[in-house]
Amino acid sequence: MTSEYRICTRCIMDTTDPDIVFDENGVCNHCHDHDRLMKQKVVTGKAGEEYLQKLVEQMKRDGRGKPYDCLIGVSGGVDSTYVAFLVKKMGLRPLAVHMDNGWDSELAVKNIEETLKRLGIDLHTEVLDWEEFKSLQVAFLKSSTPDSEIPSDHAIWAVLGDLADKLKVKYIVSGFNVRTETHLPRAWSQGHFDWKYIRSVNQLFGRGKLKTFPHIGFFTYYRRLLTHRRVDILNYIDFNKAEAMKILEQELGWRYYGGKHYESIYTRFYQGYILPVKFGYDKRRSHLSSLICSGETTRPAALSELDKPTYQPSMQEEDREYVVKKLGLTDDEFESILNASKKTFWDYPSYGRIIEGPALKFLYNIGRNWYRARQKRAHQAEA
Amino acid sequence: MIRPRVIPCMLLKGEGLVKTVKFKDPKYLGDPINIVRIFNDKEVDELIFLDILATTENRRPNFELLKKITSECFMPLGYGGGIRDMDDVRQLLSIGVEKFVLNASAVENPALVRLAADHAGSQAVVISIDVKKTLFGKYEVFTRAGKKGTGLDPVKFAVDMEKQGAGEIFVNSIDRDGTMQGYDLDLIKRVAEAVTVPVVACGGAGNVQHLAEAVKAGASAAAAGSMFVFQGPLRGVLISYPAQDELKRVMP
Ligand SMILES: [Zn+2]
């Protein structure tokens, strides 16, 4: 982090990402990732339509005799609401799944209520045990890693997976979208599917065991990669956020709530206050960078957007007071959390540390050398 | 207010909110603080919190939690559960609870009703009457989370309580609780005809039509739980409240 400040010439990612690298033209690695992923994952126009048509038919066939064809997560936000709108339009029978982690805003629940009622979609809600989740959220704040939203992100996928297992539904349709979600540095947010990481942070800083928290164990994660199928549906259509929002407002009575993922009070405060204040990261930077690369905004427009406060300062103060109170902290405790020295994912025990650590790399290398030697022998024998 | 009040009635169990069916099978709904905040933004007329375990566990109200709730709550707030004496009443008043809902203590210690009314005014004293139909089709007052029959007739009891100084009668049908099939209109009618103070109907509301029916049957206000916390056939937890114009349209 001692190196000079630098910013990408194409997007607006900069050296606030400690791992960023630039090519000879000053274009960052995220932009290259974006281009690669766009080629690999995004299929639009006629081809996307055809692909989606086939997939939807398959989903309907697989859904026969089951109560639902697919699960969709709903948060009240643009992406998930648009997914609900799309799957319904394609004639699928979705079950909407909402995870209530205790931070829903009125706007979020109202959006969910209106859209599901108008679209005629059933709702399953998983309410996290607040006392337990509160302790876990405080633990993540105290761990000083820049990814306090990981427990929520982990839990929603756990809930979706558990429900898919229980109802024997194969497809989980998500609102993930390559165009707008590529430029996220690993250092800013890491360990979403790492149950060992979450458990160890809780062990070190929480108050007691996690008894009811929905989670995905190591093997369950890999099993589900085989048995469930995640469909990132927005990658197969010509998705434009501004247009999507207009459709939702007109057809579903949906209302906008400000920034990305600001439908949750905690997310709003975490991304809009804690991340920039404590860690110097502004998630808008990565989101806007994705939008630049996908042509939805321009570099100058994005830069001037960044000059604005993350959200109204008066509301930040209001949120701060509420968050501190709801988490059962004192102002002093919160202040000392903000001032504590920064840590990373790698400072705590995790599966990631085992997999990417020296021991497993060593084993992996032995395995690879053995495999290569065997291949070579086989070739020699053939020859 | 021109139209009759519509009141979410929330049940506390420990630190969390729950919703029961026929006073049984409490389903967890989450943290009361955030739910109060959502109801604030929805501009709800009034809120009632009932601690369903305080009396059976023989303990006082959870003042600590109630303080957090009142500090977040912009609308008038009623509280019931474990209120035993004037100390409790005074303490609740001091943390901003505007109405005291008395249930078991009204049956077991009617003098408290008079004392509380003298101290805080009749309008602050609500008598909650939990009613179950007996095998012979007669209405009977139950206390202690619906577990203890008292042998009292709800209509006569309501009249007695009015005489004691109660300012509001909250009639809750145990048989209808959580069913969302509509209020016990016959019960509401009987109680409303017998007293002059406002009657709040509770137990069974599933939609806004039900709320209107309760008012037509004589209730001054309609309270409900399930319809404000569940959505759809799977009873997915989602806080809601009818829009103002919808209420104005359907309410008599
Ligand atoms: Zn770049």
XYZ file of C-alpha atoms and ligand atoms in Angstrom:
636
model
C 0.000 0.000 0.000
C 3.013 2.285 0.120
C 3.212 2.445 -3.655
C 2.038 5.493 -5.543
C -1.581 6.284 -6.207
C -2.804 5.084 -9.582
C -6.143 4.839 -11.303
C -7.183 2.727 -14.276
C -7.332 4.550 -17.584
C -10.492 2.784 -18.670
C -12.528 2.414 -15.453
C -12.155 4.197 -12.120
C -10.650 1.393 -10.058
C -7.541 2.565 -8.263
C -4.914 1.547 -5.774
C -7.454 1.456 -2.936
C -7.538 -2.133 -4.179
C -4.195 -3.340 -2.803
C -3.972 -6.162 -5.374
C -4.725 -4.103 -8.472
C -2.370 -4.457 -11.447
C -2.214 -2.413 -14.630
C -1.188 -3.416 -18.125
C 1.084 -1.359 -20.357
C -1.848 0.870 -21.323
C -2.767 1.515 -17.721
C -5.863 -0.706 -17.898
C -6.527 -2.650 -14.702
C -6.948 -6.383 -14.153
C -10.648 -5.907 -13.341
C -11.302 -4.489 -16.782
C -9.603 -7.515 -18.321
C -11.652 -9.811 -16.098
C -14.751 -7.967 -17.179
C -14.006 -8.490 -20.852
C -13.212 -12.150 -20.323
C -16.365 -12.788 -18.268
C -18.524 -10.901 -20.731
C -17.288 -13.239 -23.455
C -17.666 -16.347 -21.317
C -20.934 -15.702 -19.532
C -23.002 -13.120 -21.329
C -25.058 -14.179 -24.314
C -27.467 -11.578 -25.608
C -29.574 -10.830 -28.613
C -30.971 -13.720 -30.647
C -28.494 -16.222 -29.207
C -29.386 -15.291 -25.638
C -33.062 -15.542 -26.398
C -32.671 -18.998 -27.893
C -30.489 -20.205 -25.073
C -32.948 -18.950 -22.487
C -35.896 -20.441 -24.323
C -34.272 -23.876 -24.255
C -33.295 -23.503 -20.624
C -36.801 -22.466 -19.592
C -38.277 -25.490 -21.361
C -35.812 -27.718 -19.549
C -36.721 -26.072 -16.233
C -40.406 -26.655 -16.858
C -39.773 -30.314 -17.688
C -37.662 -30.801 -14.579
C -40.289 -29.027 -12.510
C -43.089 -31.425 -13.407
C -44.695 -32.984 -10.341
C -42.926 -30.525 -8.079
C -44.534 -27.542 -6.399
C -42.158 -25.055 -8.050
C -39.839 -24.902 -11.054
C -37.258 -22.681 -9.427
C -36.369 -20.593 -6.402
C -35.643 -16.910 -6.557
C -34.204 -14.779 -3.770
C -36.074 -11.532 -3.152
C -34.724 -8.518 -1.309
C -36.890 -5.721 -2.667
C -33.974 -4.460 -4.779
C -33.907 -3.862 -8.544
C -32.111 -7.011 -9.644
C -34.077 -9.548 -7.621
C -37.390 -7.867 -8.404
C -36.564 -7.870 -12.091
C -35.734 -11.568 -11.887
C -39.173 -12.197 -10.364
C -40.740 -10.256 -13.197
C -38.772 -12.177 -15.850
C -39.298 -15.718 -14.613
C -43.002 -15.079 -14.301
C -43.122 -13.647 -17.805
C -41.453 -16.797 -19.108
C -44.181 -18.911 -17.603
C -42.101 -20.474 -14.846
C -43.517 -21.267 -11.413
C -41.071 -19.647 -8.998
C -41.046 -19.668 -5.222
C -39.760 -16.399 -3.791
C -37.415 -16.737 -0.848
C -36.656 -13.842 1.434
C -34.085 -13.860 4.187
C -34.955 -11.443 6.959
C -31.790 -10.604 8.866
C -33.429 -7.886 10.951
C -32.413 -4.927 8.759
C -35.179 -4.728 6.182
C -36.297 -1.209 5.413
C -39.973 -0.406 4.988
C -39.316 0.248 1.315
C -37.825 -3.233 0.915
C -40.754 -5.083 2.493
C -43.250 -2.911 0.633
C -41.526 -3.662 -2.678
C -41.574 -7.380 -1.955
C -45.219 -7.274 -0.899
C -46.407 -5.337 -3.957
C -44.424 -7.216 -6.577
C -45.215 -10.697 -5.284
C -48.898 -9.876 -4.931
C -49.105 -8.466 -8.439
C -47.138 -11.314 -9.960
C -48.899 -13.986 -7.899
C -45.734 -15.533 -6.464
C -45.651 -17.454 -3.162
C -43.263 -16.289 -0.472
C -41.119 -18.236 1.947
C -39.299 -16.171 4.544
C -36.397 -17.330 6.627
C -36.112 -15.104 9.675
C -32.658 -15.276 11.227
C -32.615 -15.489 15.004
C -31.834 -11.897 15.801
C -29.973 -12.442 19.084
C -27.655 -14.920 17.399
C -27.230 -12.930 14.229
C -26.601 -9.737 16.168
C -23.737 -11.420 17.983
C -22.324 -12.640 14.653
C -22.555 -9.203 13.070
C -20.790 -7.620 16.022
C -18.149 -10.364 15.800
C -17.487 -9.485 12.161
C -17.219 -5.801 12.996
C -14.751 -6.634 15.763
C -12.739 -8.909 13.480
C -11.884 -5.731 11.515
C -12.054 -7.443 8.148
C -13.629 -5.386 5.375
C -16.454 -7.806 4.722
C -19.101 -7.560 7.418
C -21.828 -8.504 4.983
C -20.456 -11.994 4.559
C -22.718 -13.618 7.164
C -25.793 -12.331 5.322
C -24.481 -13.278 1.897
C -23.590 -16.732 3.149
C -26.925 -17.276 4.874
C -29.083 -16.382 1.881
C -27.327 -18.986 -0.277
C -27.594 -21.497 2.548
C -31.307 -20.836 2.864
C -31.833 -21.170 -0.895
C -29.802 -24.370 -0.984
C -31.572 -25.924 1.987
C -34.954 -25.131 0.521
C -33.973 -26.438 -2.922
C -32.909 -29.700 -1.259
C -36.102 -29.907 0.768
C -38.489 -29.161 -2.106
C -36.323 -31.069 -4.610
C -36.190 -28.001 -6.822
C -33.099 -27.979 -8.988
C -32.869 -24.391 -10.210
C -31.987 -21.253 -8.314
C -32.421 -18.199 -10.490
C -30.255 -15.323 -9.348
C -30.006 -11.635 -10.131
C -26.240 -11.763 -10.442
C -25.164 -9.952 -13.526
C -21.707 -9.829 -15.053
C -22.247 -6.402 -16.620
C -22.664 -4.622 -13.305
C -20.841 -6.790 -10.767
C -17.384 -7.560 -12.091
C -14.990 -5.023 -10.625
C -15.152 -6.187 -7.017
C -11.649 -6.640 -5.551
C -11.081 -9.786 -3.589
C -9.399 -7.813 -0.819
C -12.583 -5.852 -0.204
C -14.794 -8.848 0.224
C -13.785 -12.440 0.583
C -14.991 -15.670 2.143
C -18.669 -15.735 1.235
C -18.864 -19.491 1.042
C -16.289 -20.181 3.717
C -18.153 -21.589 6.707
C -14.938 -22.211 8.585
C -14.051 -18.537 8.300
C -17.449 -17.417 9.583
C -17.311 -19.923 12.412
C -13.842 -18.871 13.491
C -14.689 -15.171 13.522
C -17.714 -16.038 15.649
C -15.608 -18.175 17.949
C -13.084 -15.411 18.456
C -15.406 -12.431 18.819
C -18.989 -13.694 19.230
C -21.002 -14.623 22.258
C -21.633 -18.334 22.047
C -22.131 -20.947 19.362
C -24.115 -20.490 16.186
C -27.025 -22.852 16.697
C -29.610 -21.845 14.127
C -27.593 -19.819 11.625
C -28.161 -21.202 8.098
C -24.816 -22.281 6.697
C -23.158 -24.304 3.971
C -20.567 -26.854 5.042
C -17.509 -27.640 2.962
C -18.851 -30.768 1.266
C -22.397 -29.485 0.977
C -21.047 -26.601 -1.046
C -19.440 -28.913 -3.573
C -22.329 -31.354 -3.625
C -24.708 -28.533 -4.464
C -22.509 -27.402 -7.331
C -23.455 -30.751 -8.865
C -27.077 -31.171 -7.789
C -28.383 -27.618 -7.991
C -28.113 -25.341 -10.933
C -27.715 -21.626 -10.546
C -29.109 -19.595 -13.418
C -27.832 -16.029 -13.682
C -30.711 -15.067 -15.899
C -29.740 -11.416 -16.397
C -26.683 -12.577 -18.323
C -28.908 -13.858 -21.136
C -30.923 -10.753 -21.804
C -30.116 -7.221 -22.863
C -30.305 -6.001 -19.317
C -30.241 -2.297 -18.672
C -30.748 -1.223 -15.103
C -32.398 2.113 -15.812
C -34.871 0.497 -18.179
C -35.523 -2.355 -15.768
C -36.348 0.130 -13.027
C -38.785 1.943 -15.263
C -40.589 -1.292 -16.065
C -40.773 -2.274 -12.408
C -42.130 1.112 -11.375
C -44.776 1.089 -14.055
C -45.883 -2.514 -13.921
C -45.330 -3.515 -10.313
C -45.610 -0.342 -8.253
C -41.997 -0.839 -7.250
C -40.092 2.109 -5.706
C -36.380 2.989 -5.811
C -34.467 3.238 -2.526
C -31.186 4.978 -3.389
C -27.860 3.200 -3.874
C -27.063 -0.358 -4.805
C -28.308 -2.782 -2.149
C -29.501 0.085 0.013
C -32.768 -1.758 0.576
C -31.182 -3.005 3.795
C -30.361 -0.441 6.455
C -27.244 -2.291 7.520
C -25.930 -2.671 3.980
C -26.547 0.989 3.376
C -24.621 1.917 6.487
C -21.876 -0.638 5.986
C -21.178 0.291 2.366
C -21.906 3.969 2.747
C -20.183 4.609 6.056
C -18.069 1.880 7.663
C -16.268 0.759 4.489
C -15.177 4.239 3.366
C -14.521 5.593 6.877
C -12.643 2.642 8.321
C -11.161 0.923 5.285
C -11.041 3.662 2.670
C -12.987 1.484 0.212
C -15.898 2.871 -1.702
C -17.949 0.067 -3.210
C -19.522 2.515 -5.626
C -16.115 2.675 -7.266
C -16.264 -0.951 -8.310
C -19.935 -0.841 -9.237
C -19.491 2.278 -11.365
C -16.425 0.719 -12.991
C -18.520 -2.243 -14.102
C -21.077 0.150 -15.497
C -18.390 2.010 -17.439
C -17.164 -1.214 -19.014
C -20.674 -2.296 -19.911
C -21.400 1.092 -21.441
C -24.111 2.114 -18.981
C -22.192 5.132 -17.781
C -19.097 7.097 -18.758
C -15.841 7.597 -16.916
C -16.371 11.355 -16.285
C -19.935 10.749 -15.082
C -18.722 8.005 -12.747
C -15.969 10.218 -11.351
C -18.367 13.018 -10.577
C -20.766 10.493 -9.010
C -17.937 9.456 -6.678
C -17.472 13.052 -5.564
C -20.930 13.028 -4.057
C -21.378 11.603 -0.547
C -22.290 7.899 -0.477
C -25.686 8.993 0.787
C -27.089 11.980 2.652
C -24.840 12.757 5.647
C -27.844 13.460 7.882
C -29.154 9.985 7.130
C -25.697 8.519 7.803
C -25.806 10.014 11.290
C -29.310 8.693 11.831
C -28.251 5.244 10.647
C -25.180 5.280 12.835
C -27.245 5.940 15.912
C -29.709 3.215 14.997
C -27.091 0.614 14.065
C -25.139 1.186 17.277
C -28.303 0.855 19.347
C -29.677 -2.152 17.507
C -26.391 -4.035 17.766
C -26.377 -3.372 21.507
C -23.108 -1.406 21.358
C -22.179 1.831 23.058
C -20.899 4.834 21.119
C -17.436 4.261 22.574
C -17.424 0.618 21.575
C -18.411 1.532 18.044
C -15.783 4.247 17.880
C -13.106 1.782 18.941
C -14.299 -0.672 16.271
C -13.856 2.091 13.691
C -10.371 2.836 14.983
C -9.154 -0.742 15.419
C -6.329 -1.733 13.085
C -7.467 -3.321 9.861
C -7.314 -7.066 9.289
C -7.946 -9.282 6.312
C -9.590 -12.603 5.564
C -6.146 -14.239 5.770
C -5.757 -13.292 9.443
C -8.331 -15.891 10.503
C -8.697 -19.655 10.159
C -10.674 -20.580 7.059
C -11.068 -23.272 4.422
C -9.551 -20.771 2.027
C -6.377 -20.717 4.052
C -6.153 -24.493 3.903
C -6.929 -24.757 0.211
C -4.699 -21.902 -0.846
C -2.157 -22.474 1.911
C 1.246 -24.152 1.547
C 0.208 -27.632 2.760
C -2.477 -28.150 0.159
C -0.452 -26.510 -2.572
C 2.315 -28.981 -1.783
C -0.091 -31.916 -2.009
C -1.624 -30.465 -5.140
C 1.813 -30.233 -6.762
C 2.651 -33.834 -5.870
C -0.663 -34.956 -7.336
C -0.116 -32.953 -10.487
C 3.431 -34.267 -10.988
C 2.259 -37.818 -10.465
C -0.558 -37.332 -12.959
C 1.761 -35.784 -15.517
C 4.291 -38.566 -15.107
C 1.549 -41.133 -15.620
C 0.292 -39.352 -18.736
C 3.817 -39.269 -20.064
C 4.296 -42.964 -19.430
C 1.018 -43.738 -21.133
C 2.062 -41.739 -24.179
C 5.428 -43.456 -24.278
C 3.748 -46.872 -24.044
C 1.436 -45.950 -26.932
C 4.372 -44.839 -28.975
C -59.015 10.353 13.609
C -62.024 10.069 11.361
C -61.902 6.399 10.503
C -61.771 3.620 13.100
C -58.277 2.684 14.286
C -56.459 -0.332 12.857
C -53.947 -1.768 15.308
C -51.197 -4.338 14.788
C -51.071 -6.532 17.880
C -47.609 -7.995 18.367
C -46.669 -10.841 20.673
C -43.407 -10.833 22.592
C -41.709 -14.056 23.592
C -38.366 -13.504 25.221
C -36.564 -10.846 23.183
C -38.313 -11.703 19.927
C -41.700 -11.339 18.334
C -43.848 -14.364 17.548
C -47.245 -15.146 16.097
C -49.445 -17.887 17.442
C -52.367 -19.918 16.146
C -55.115 -20.327 18.737
C -52.556 -19.145 21.300
C -50.261 -22.060 20.397
C -47.279 -22.840 18.121
C -45.506 -19.482 18.313
C -43.704 -18.746 15.045
C -40.652 -16.491 15.268
C -40.966 -13.178 13.412
C -37.751 -11.432 14.371
C -36.441 -8.439 16.236
C -39.207 -6.159 17.586
C -37.110 -3.008 17.112
C -36.871 -3.301 13.340
C -40.512 -4.266 13.070
C -41.495 -1.145 15.038
C -39.384 0.906 12.655
C -41.166 -0.537 9.655
C -44.546 0.169 11.253
C -43.390 3.754 11.919
C -42.744 4.264 8.227
C -46.098 2.722 7.450
C -47.766 5.312 9.693
C -49.685 2.794 11.711
C -52.462 4.210 13.960
C -51.357 2.499 17.131
C -49.404 -0.567 18.268
C -50.050 -3.117 20.983
C -47.383 -5.376 22.423
C -48.349 -8.353 24.540
C -45.741 -10.391 26.388
C -47.262 -13.860 26.208
C -45.006 -15.449 28.811
C -44.620 -12.769 31.497
C -47.618 -13.851 33.572
C -47.127 -17.597 33.197
C -43.449 -17.217 34.060
C -44.523 -15.070 36.974
C -42.273 -12.156 36.115
C -42.574 -8.432 35.581
C -42.588 -6.754 32.176
C -39.248 -6.664 30.361
C -38.716 -2.938 30.968
C -35.310 -2.963 29.324
C -36.713 -4.199 26.029
C -39.822 -2.019 26.265
C -37.621 1.035 26.686
C -35.873 0.208 23.411
C -39.235 -0.302 21.753
C -40.796 2.957 22.999
C -37.719 4.962 22.059
C -38.122 3.752 18.466
C -41.916 3.931 18.321
C -43.635 7.077 16.972
C -47.246 5.965 17.448
C -49.287 5.395 20.597
C -48.175 2.186 22.228
C -50.082 -0.207 24.456
C -48.409 -2.923 26.484
C -49.742 -5.980 28.295
C -48.191 -8.929 30.127
C -47.053 -9.345 33.700
C -48.402 -6.007 34.979
C -49.088 -6.769 38.621
C -49.171 -3.542 40.603
C -48.919 0.206 40.519
C -45.136 0.050 40.518
C -45.277 -1.641 37.147
C -47.811 0.900 35.885
C -45.674 3.836 36.994
C -42.535 2.391 35.486
C -44.274 1.697 32.173
C -45.608 5.256 32.122
C -42.138 6.615 32.755
C -40.678 4.820 29.737
C -43.408 6.055 27.427
C -46.033 3.315 27.349
C -49.369 5.054 26.885
C -51.815 2.240 27.515
C -51.706 -0.638 29.973
C -53.324 -3.841 28.902
C -54.497 -5.817 31.901
C -55.585 -9.410 31.580
C -54.939 -11.876 34.402
C -54.439 -9.121 36.962
C -57.817 -7.596 36.064
C -59.467 -10.906 36.904
C -57.382 -11.654 39.956
C -57.025 -8.129 41.321
C -59.819 -5.840 40.002
C -58.778 -3.092 42.434
C -55.691 -2.506 40.254
C -57.959 -1.384 37.418
C -59.393 1.393 39.599
C -55.954 2.423 40.899
C -54.422 2.541 37.424
C -57.381 4.515 36.048
C -57.159 7.035 38.894
C -53.440 7.414 38.351
C -53.153 7.533 34.555
C -56.730 8.192 33.439
C -59.303 5.735 32.136
C -58.169 6.100 28.548
C -54.874 4.474 29.531
C -56.423 1.336 30.999
C -57.285 -1.405 28.549
C -58.800 -4.668 29.685
C -57.876 -7.541 27.450
C -60.401 -10.348 27.526
C -59.277 -13.653 26.023
C -62.361 -15.630 25.121
C -62.862 -19.267 24.235
C -66.073 -21.077 23.440
C -66.740 -23.937 25.801
C -67.965 -27.355 24.714
C -71.502 -26.175 25.313
C -71.102 -23.155 23.054
C -70.862 -20.635 25.851
C -68.248 -17.905 25.903
C -65.775 -18.019 28.773
C -62.962 -15.693 29.857
C -59.511 -17.312 29.976
C -56.279 -15.946 31.429
C -52.626 -16.953 31.523
C -52.052 -17.279 27.789
C -55.416 -18.979 27.372
C -54.562 -21.798 29.712
C -56.689 -20.934 32.716
C -60.487 -20.867 32.566
C -62.095 -18.383 34.930
C -65.757 -19.333 34.599
C -66.504 -15.654 33.879
C -68.859 -14.505 31.154
C -67.023 -12.015 28.898
C -70.006 -9.644 28.548
C -70.599 -9.422 32.293
C -66.869 -9.130 32.929
C -66.557 -6.276 30.422
C -69.392 -4.396 32.123
C -67.748 -4.895 35.537
C -64.440 -3.625 34.222
C -66.038 -0.532 32.757
C -67.486 0.179 36.190
C -64.011 -0.242 37.669
C -62.728 2.528 35.408
C -61.416 0.720 32.346
C -61.340 2.963 29.277
C -61.194 0.318 26.579
C -62.116 -3.340 26.194
C -59.879 -5.495 24.018
C -61.748 -8.650 23.031
C -59.531 -11.415 21.767
C -60.988 -14.672 20.450
C -58.674 -17.571 21.225
C -60.528 -19.825 18.780
C -59.961 -17.381 15.921
C -56.386 -16.357 16.817
C -54.061 -16.787 13.839
C -56.718 -18.431 11.656
C -57.235 -15.375 9.411
C -60.832 -16.552 8.857
C -62.544 -13.444 10.230
C -63.444 -12.143 13.674
C -65.983 -13.697 16.013
C -68.555 -11.029 15.157
C -71.201 -12.367 17.508
C -68.842 -11.997 20.454
C -67.826 -8.474 19.445
C -71.434 -7.446 19.014
C -72.440 -8.723 22.436
C -69.609 -6.970 24.241
C -69.980 -3.734 22.268
C -73.696 -3.548 23.003
C -73.121 -3.980 26.720
C -70.465 -1.316 27.314
C -70.128 2.359 26.426
C -66.325 2.463 26.267
C -64.547 1.630 22.984
C -64.202 -2.036 22.113
C -61.170 -3.295 20.176
C -61.724 -6.490 18.216
C -58.924 -9.004 17.940
C -58.509 -12.566 16.720
C -59.119 -13.839 13.196
C -58.564 -10.912 10.829
C -57.208 -12.016 7.458
C -57.979 -9.067 5.195
C -59.313 -5.509 5.234
C -62.901 -6.693 4.737
C -62.644 -8.474 8.068
C -61.516 -5.257 9.734
C -64.569 -3.487 8.348
C -66.858 -6.268 9.555
C -65.596 -5.870 13.111
C -66.406 -2.183 13.024
C -69.864 -2.850 11.623
C -70.400 -5.285 14.489
C -69.751 -2.466 16.937
C -65.998 -2.366 17.503
C -64.340 1.065 17.658
C -61.053 -0.336 16.459
C -59.764 -3.496 14.806
C -56.581 -5.218 15.924
C -54.786 -8.018 14.100
C -51.560 -9.972 14.084
C -51.230 -12.483 11.244
C -52.530 -10.251 8.477
C -49.828 -7.679 9.214
C -46.950 -10.145 9.466
C -47.632 -12.937 6.964
C -47.995 -13.013 3.219
C -49.409 -15.675 0.942
C -50.311 -19.342 1.383
C -46.933 -20.266 2.905
C -47.328 -17.558 5.523
C -44.009 -15.991 4.578
C -43.035 -13.420 7.207
C -43.387 -9.932 5.734
C -44.545 -6.827 7.584
C -47.404 -5.010 5.902
C -50.185 -2.561 6.634
C -53.071 -1.533 4.406
C -52.665 1.739 2.514
C -54.500 4.715 3.987
C -56.772 5.146 0.978
C -57.681 1.475 1.077
C -58.643 1.764 4.751
C -60.680 4.879 4.093
C -62.467 3.099 1.308
C -63.471 -0.051 3.180
C -63.930 1.171 6.725
C -67.471 2.186 7.643
Zn -10.100 -0.817 -15.007
